[in-house]
Amino acid sequence: MTAAYRSRADALRWMAQGGAILGRALAALPDDRLDGPSRLPGWSGRHLLAHLAANADALVNLAHWARTGEERPMYPSPERRDADIEAGAALPAAELRAWLARAALTLDARLAELDRSQWERHVRTAQGRTVTAEEIPWMRAREVMVHAVDLGAGVEFDDLPAGFLAALIDDIAAGRSAAGPALVLTATGHDGTWTVPGSGEPARVTGTLAGLAAYLSGRRSDGVTAPGGGPAPRLPRWL
Ligand code: ZN
């Protein structure tokens, strides 16, 4: 199916909602819990916070690019991105929290400055995709929402807005490389299906919107089933 229409206003709203969901989870999380593992392999809560703060800084770079036309990549290089996450994860918790809050506010302010033609300007993502600046709030919404779940601090995909979940499934279904199995996804209580290109006869997979979003993003697949109730096929990593 063709992707549902996702407006800039939708993306900005989800970015704000995701920031609030993440903020509430973090406010309830004691500093020492950040030392423990997140749900992402090899990453502590501190790594996740450093990544979220650095991602906001990186998107500020894209907003600058859109506003001025002066090319400013998200990260100087993939190696620097990873090194900065490692270095950030070693910061005291209070500094990490302050960095994240400051970077998120700066991103809000920089996006609020963009005029109509600047929103349409082309920028390049860290994955090398050329997109318009319209994609920036969506990219941020995706990061804050999905990583709020990855924090393992009480937020689950079920807690995320349904419109966001449907847009996330649209996005991943359209963007997943054909390296994995071909899929046809049906969400219970939701009109339409999604097709994911890939190898073999398409596997028919059913779940809730939240379940399918978790499954497609490579997080968890409980409650997502193939015909007959068996488990859905395993997927390669995403994001
Ligand atoms: Zn991320």
mmCIF file of C-alpha atoms and ligand atoms in Angstrom:
data_model
loop_
_atom_site.group_PDB
_atom_site.id
_atom_site.type_symbol
_atom_site.label_atom_id
_atom_site.label_comp_id
_atom_site.label_asym_id
_atom_site.label_seq_id
_atom_site.Cartn_x
_atom_site.Cartn_y
_atom_site.Cartn_z
ATOM 1 C CA MET A 1 0.000 0.000 0.000
ATOM 2 C CA THR A 2 1.113 3.544 -0.477
ATOM 3 C CA ALA A 3 2.281 5.321 2.638
ATOM 4 C CA ALA A 4 -0.373 7.249 4.525
ATOM 5 C CA TYR A 5 -0.072 10.997 4.214
ATOM 6 C CA ARG A 6 2.194 12.345 6.953
ATOM 7 C CA SER A 7 2.189 16.116 7.277
ATOM 8 C CA ARG A 8 4.866 18.319 8.780
ATOM 9 C CA ALA A 9 2.395 19.210 11.535
ATOM 10 C CA ASP A 10 2.019 15.484 12.340
ATOM 11 C CA ALA A 11 5.774 15.030 12.551
ATOM 12 C CA LEU A 12 6.249 18.119 14.726
ATOM 13 C CA ARG A 13 3.457 16.956 17.042
ATOM 14 C CA TRP A 14 4.935 13.452 17.346
ATOM 15 C CA MET A 15 8.362 14.930 17.964
ATOM 16 C CA ALA A 16 6.935 16.959 20.862
ATOM 17 C CA GLN A 17 4.892 14.023 22.196
ATOM 18 C CA GLY A 18 7.895 11.699 21.949
ATOM 19 C CA GLY A 19 10.040 14.232 23.766
ATOM 20 C CA ALA A 20 7.445 14.415 26.535
ATOM 21 C CA ILE A 21 7.158 10.608 26.792
ATOM 22 C CA LEU A 22 10.938 10.292 26.963
ATOM 23 C CA GLY A 23 11.148 13.180 29.444
ATOM 24 C CA ARG A 24 8.615 11.585 31.806
ATOM 25 C CA ALA A 25 10.409 8.219 31.665
ATOM 26 C CA LEU A 26 13.751 9.881 32.355
ATOM 27 C CA ALA A 27 12.393 12.007 35.195
ATOM 28 C CA ALA A 28 11.250 8.836 36.968
ATOM 29 C CA LEU A 29 14.559 7.060 36.381
ATOM 30 C CA PRO A 30 17.246 7.382 39.083
ATOM 31 C CA ASP A 31 20.727 8.246 37.843
ATOM 32 C CA ASP A 32 22.167 4.854 38.825
ATOM 33 C CA ARG A 33 19.663 3.059 36.575
ATOM 34 C CA LEU A 34 21.319 4.801 33.622
ATOM 35 C CA ASP A 35 24.487 2.837 34.412
ATOM 36 C CA GLY A 36 22.687 -0.435 33.723
ATOM 37 C CA PRO A 37 21.976 -1.950 30.317
ATOM 38 C CA SER A 38 19.345 -0.515 27.988
ATOM 39 C CA ARG A 39 17.416 -2.875 25.715
ATOM 40 C CA LEU A 40 19.872 -2.167 22.895
ATOM 41 C CA PRO A 41 22.721 -4.682 22.717
ATOM 42 C CA GLY A 42 25.934 -3.303 24.205
ATOM 43 C CA TRP A 43 24.413 0.038 25.223
ATOM 44 C CA SER A 44 23.781 1.303 28.744
ATOM 45 C CA GLY A 45 21.149 3.916 29.510
ATOM 46 C CA ARG A 46 23.974 6.445 29.357
ATOM 47 C CA HIS A 47 24.857 5.416 25.796
ATOM 48 C CA LEU A 48 21.232 5.850 24.823
ATOM 49 C CA LEU A 49 21.063 9.336 26.362
ATOM 50 C CA ALA A 50 24.338 10.376 24.737
ATOM 51 C CA HIS A 51 23.045 9.108 21.381
ATOM 52 C CA LEU A 52 19.737 10.993 21.765
ATOM 53 C CA ALA A 53 21.528 14.219 22.707
ATOM 54 C CA ALA A 54 24.041 13.878 19.867
ATOM 55 C CA ASN A 55 21.208 13.075 17.449
ATOM 56 C CA ALA A 56 19.459 16.341 18.366
ATOM 57 C CA ASP A 57 22.743 18.203 17.777
ATOM 58 C CA ALA A 58 23.107 16.388 14.441
ATOM 59 C CA LEU A 59 19.599 17.390 13.373
ATOM 60 C CA VAL A 60 20.377 20.985 14.381
ATOM 61 C CA ASN A 61 23.152 20.725 11.779
ATOM 62 C CA LEU A 62 20.595 19.702 9.150
ATOM 63 C CA ALA A 63 18.290 22.563 10.199
ATOM 64 C CA HIS A 64 21.223 24.953 9.737
ATOM 65 C CA TRP A 65 21.861 23.442 6.291
ATOM 66 C CA ALA A 66 18.198 23.924 5.376
ATOM 67 C CA ARG A 67 18.087 27.506 6.625
ATOM 68 C CA THR A 68 21.343 28.738 5.085
ATOM 69 C CA GLY A 69 22.041 26.361 2.199
ATOM 70 C CA GLU A 70 25.500 25.831 3.686
ATOM 71 C CA GLU A 71 26.172 22.078 3.752
ATOM 72 C CA ARG A 72 26.500 20.812 7.321
ATOM 73 C CA PRO A 73 26.371 17.018 7.717
ATOM 74 C CA MET A 74 24.746 15.397 10.759
ATOM 75 C CA TYR A 75 28.041 13.859 11.917
ATOM 76 C CA PRO A 76 31.610 14.460 10.688
ATOM 77 C CA SER A 77 31.955 10.672 10.122
ATOM 78 C CA PRO A 78 30.421 7.397 11.379
ATOM 79 C CA GLU A 79 33.540 6.866 13.509
ATOM 80 C CA ARG A 80 33.171 10.258 15.165
ATOM 81 C CA ARG A 81 29.492 9.578 15.794
ATOM 82 C CA ASP A 82 30.350 6.359 17.637
ATOM 83 C CA ALA A 83 33.292 7.913 19.503
ATOM 84 C CA ASP A 84 31.107 10.816 20.674
ATOM 85 C CA ILE A 85 28.498 8.376 22.027
ATOM 86 C CA GLU A 86 31.219 6.532 23.959
ATOM 87 C CA ALA A 87 32.631 9.788 25.330
ATOM 88 C CA GLY A 88 29.150 11.111 26.153
ATOM 89 C CA ALA A 89 28.257 7.914 28.010
ATOM 90 C CA ALA A 90 31.147 8.613 30.413
ATOM 91 C CA LEU A 91 29.705 12.012 31.450
ATOM 92 C CA PRO A 92 28.086 12.447 34.882
ATOM 93 C CA ALA A 93 24.342 11.748 34.688
ATOM 94 C CA ALA A 94 23.388 15.357 35.448
ATOM 95 C CA GLU A 95 25.518 16.589 32.551
ATOM 96 C CA LEU A 96 24.065 14.006 30.194
ATOM 97 C CA ARG A 97 20.523 14.965 31.142
ATOM 98 C CA ALA A 98 21.332 18.668 30.731
ATOM 99 C CA TRP A 99 22.939 18.059 27.309
ATOM 100 C CA LEU A 100 19.869 16.191 26.104
ATOM 101 C CA ALA A 101 17.458 18.880 27.358
ATOM 102 C CA ARG A 102 19.536 21.698 25.869
ATOM 103 C CA ALA A 103 19.986 19.978 22.493
ATOM 104 C CA ALA A 104 16.256 19.221 22.227
ATOM 105 C CA LEU A 105 15.333 22.855 22.954
ATOM 106 C CA THR A 106 17.846 24.095 20.402
ATOM 107 C CA LEU A 107 16.414 21.752 17.780
ATOM 108 C CA ASP A 108 12.881 23.035 18.501
ATOM 109 C CA ALA A 109 14.090 26.625 18.124
ATOM 110 C CA ARG A 110 16.020 25.967 14.897
ATOM 111 C CA LEU A 111 13.061 24.186 13.287
ATOM 112 C CA ALA A 112 10.720 27.024 14.304
ATOM 113 C CA GLU A 113 12.915 29.415 12.277
ATOM 114 C CA LEU A 114 12.502 27.604 8.960
ATOM 115 C CA ASP A 115 10.364 29.284 6.344
ATOM 116 C CA ARG A 116 8.436 27.570 3.582
ATOM 117 C CA SER A 117 11.230 27.398 1.022
ATOM 118 C CA GLN A 118 13.748 26.286 3.644
ATOM 119 C CA TRP A 119 11.537 23.343 4.662
ATOM 120 C CA GLU A 120 11.735 22.219 1.032
ATOM 121 C CA ARG A 121 15.523 22.446 0.813
ATOM 122 C CA HIS A 122 17.447 19.196 0.329
ATOM 123 C CA VAL A 123 19.715 17.874 3.059
ATOM 124 C CA ARG A 124 21.484 14.537 3.460
ATOM 125 C CA THR A 125 20.945 12.098 6.335
ATOM 126 C CA ALA A 126 23.700 10.157 8.101
ATOM 127 C CA GLN A 127 22.620 7.121 6.029
ATOM 128 C CA GLY A 128 23.332 9.096 2.869
ATOM 129 C CA ARG A 129 19.699 9.645 1.847
ATOM 130 C CA THR A 130 18.811 12.980 0.264
ATOM 131 C CA VAL A 131 15.573 14.272 1.798
ATOM 132 C CA THR A 132 13.858 17.625 2.260
ATOM 133 C CA ALA A 133 14.059 19.355 5.638
ATOM 134 C CA GLU A 134 10.468 18.148 6.153
ATOM 135 C CA GLU A 135 12.044 14.842 7.161
ATOM 136 C CA ILE A 136 13.926 16.345 10.158
ATOM 137 C CA PRO A 137 11.020 16.383 12.681
ATOM 138 C CA TRP A 138 10.000 12.896 11.558
ATOM 139 C CA MET A 139 13.551 11.598 12.068
ATOM 140 C CA ARG A 140 13.555 13.094 15.570
ATOM 141 C CA ALA A 141 10.088 11.750 16.415
ATOM 142 C CA ARG A 142 11.267 8.264 15.437
ATOM 143 C CA GLU A 143 14.382 8.529 17.601
ATOM 144 C CA VAL A 144 12.701 9.816 20.762
ATOM 145 C CA MET A 145 9.691 7.487 20.556
ATOM 146 C CA VAL A 146 11.541 4.250 19.757
ATOM 147 C CA HIS A 147 14.458 4.926 22.121
ATOM 148 C CA ALA A 148 12.030 5.836 24.930
ATOM 149 C CA VAL A 149 10.995 2.175 24.666
ATOM 150 C CA ASP A 150 14.625 1.017 24.380
ATOM 151 C CA LEU A 151 15.396 2.718 27.689
ATOM 152 C CA GLY A 152 13.499 -0.107 29.416
ATOM 153 C CA ALA A 153 12.028 2.335 31.918
ATOM 154 C CA GLY A 154 8.345 1.539 31.581
ATOM 155 C CA VAL A 155 7.497 2.893 28.112
ATOM 156 C CA GLU A 156 6.300 0.277 25.602
ATOM 157 C CA PHE A 157 5.154 0.549 21.979
ATOM 158 C CA ASP A 158 1.563 0.349 23.285
ATOM 159 C CA ASP A 159 2.136 3.726 24.976
ATOM 160 C CA LEU A 160 2.964 5.483 21.678
ATOM 161 C CA PRO A 161 0.268 7.315 19.634
ATOM 162 C CA ALA A 162 -1.508 5.124 17.046
ATOM 163 C CA GLY A 163 -0.936 7.636 14.228
ATOM 164 C CA PHE A 164 2.775 7.601 14.935
ATOM 165 C CA LEU A 165 2.854 3.785 14.998
ATOM 166 C CA ALA A 166 1.093 3.591 11.612
ATOM 167 C CA ALA A 167 3.522 6.152 10.156
ATOM 168 C CA LEU A 168 6.456 4.212 11.594
ATOM 169 C CA ILE A 169 5.237 0.990 9.964
ATOM 170 C CA ASP A 170 4.778 2.891 6.658
ATOM 171 C CA ASP A 171 8.309 4.216 6.928
ATOM 172 C CA ILE A 172 10.027 0.946 7.811
ATOM 173 C CA ALA A 173 7.968 -1.105 5.343
ATOM 174 C CA ALA A 174 8.964 1.281 2.543
ATOM 175 C CA GLY A 175 12.589 1.556 3.621
ATOM 176 C CA ARG A 176 13.568 -1.945 4.694
ATOM 177 C CA SER A 177 16.069 -3.396 2.283
ATOM 178 C CA ALA A 178 15.066 -6.504 0.407
ATOM 179 C CA ALA A 179 17.629 -8.489 2.401
ATOM 180 C CA GLY A 180 14.980 -10.004 4.660
ATOM 181 C CA PRO A 181 11.912 -12.145 3.980
ATOM 182 C CA ALA A 182 9.005 -10.716 1.961
ATOM 183 C CA LEU A 183 6.081 -9.833 4.227
ATOM 184 C CA VAL A 184 2.448 -8.779 4.095
ATOM 185 C CA LEU A 185 1.456 -7.149 7.381
ATOM 186 C CA THR A 186 -2.072 -6.751 8.716
ATOM 187 C CA ALA A 187 -2.809 -4.789 11.882
ATOM 188 C CA THR A 188 -5.837 -5.765 13.937
ATOM 189 C CA GLY A 189 -8.324 -2.910 14.164
ATOM 190 C CA HIS A 190 -6.612 -0.953 11.394
ATOM 191 C CA ASP A 191 -7.552 -0.662 7.719
ATOM 192 C CA GLY A 192 -5.127 -1.646 5.011
ATOM 193 C CA THR A 193 -2.033 -3.814 4.806
ATOM 194 C CA TRP A 194 1.665 -3.178 4.328
ATOM 195 C CA THR A 195 3.946 -5.069 2.002
ATOM 196 C CA VAL A 196 7.647 -5.403 2.684
ATOM 197 C CA PRO A 197 9.786 -6.454 -0.300
ATOM 198 C CA GLY A 198 12.113 -9.370 0.272
ATOM 199 C CA SER A 199 12.912 -12.932 -0.582
ATOM 200 C CA GLY A 200 10.482 -15.812 -0.936
ATOM 201 C CA GLU A 201 6.718 -16.100 -0.965
ATOM 202 C CA PRO A 202 5.435 -13.221 1.207
ATOM 203 C CA ALA A 203 4.790 -14.323 4.794
ATOM 204 C CA ARG A 204 1.439 -13.094 6.127
ATOM 205 C CA VAL A 205 1.996 -11.544 9.530
ATOM 206 C CA THR A 206 -0.659 -10.194 11.899
ATOM 207 C CA GLY A 207 -0.469 -8.158 15.090
ATOM 208 C CA THR A 208 -1.581 -4.960 16.772
ATOM 209 C CA LEU A 209 -0.182 -1.671 15.428
ATOM 210 C CA ALA A 210 2.150 -1.540 18.432
ATOM 211 C CA GLY A 211 3.151 -5.182 17.976
ATOM 212 C CA LEU A 212 3.891 -4.758 14.259
ATOM 213 C CA ALA A 213 5.873 -1.560 14.876
ATOM 214 C CA ALA A 214 7.962 -3.340 17.526
ATOM 215 C CA TYR A 215 8.454 -6.337 15.226
ATOM 216 C CA LEU A 216 9.370 -4.335 12.098
ATOM 217 C CA SER A 217 11.798 -2.156 14.024
ATOM 218 C CA GLY A 218 13.574 -5.322 15.149
ATOM 219 C CA ARG A 219 12.624 -4.953 18.823
ATOM 220 C CA ARG A 220 10.318 -7.793 19.853
ATOM 221 C CA SER A 221 7.799 -10.040 18.186
ATOM 222 C CA ASP A 222 5.547 -11.378 20.925
ATOM 223 C CA GLY A 223 1.911 -11.195 19.875
ATOM 224 C CA VAL A 224 2.906 -10.957 16.202
ATOM 225 C CA THR A 225 2.006 -14.160 14.385
ATOM 226 C CA ALA A 226 2.082 -15.980 11.081
ATOM 227 C CA PRO A 227 -1.041 -17.861 9.840
ATOM 228 C CA GLY A 228 -1.897 -20.679 12.250
ATOM 229 C CA GLY A 229 -0.495 -18.719 15.165
ATOM 230 C CA GLY A 230 3.162 -19.586 14.593
ATOM 231 C CA PRO A 231 5.969 -17.080 15.115
ATOM 232 C CA ALA A 232 6.643 -14.392 12.504
ATOM 233 C CA PRO A 233 9.884 -14.733 10.494
ATOM 234 C CA ARG A 234 13.000 -13.220 12.017
ATOM 235 C CA LEU A 235 14.065 -9.891 10.533
ATOM 236 C CA PRO A 236 17.484 -8.337 10.009
ATOM 237 C CA ARG A 237 18.410 -5.312 12.105
ATOM 238 C CA TRP A 238 16.872 -1.890 11.486
ATOM 239 C CA LEU A 239 18.118 1.539 12.704
HETATM 240 ZN ZN ZN B 1 18.910 6.018 17.243
#
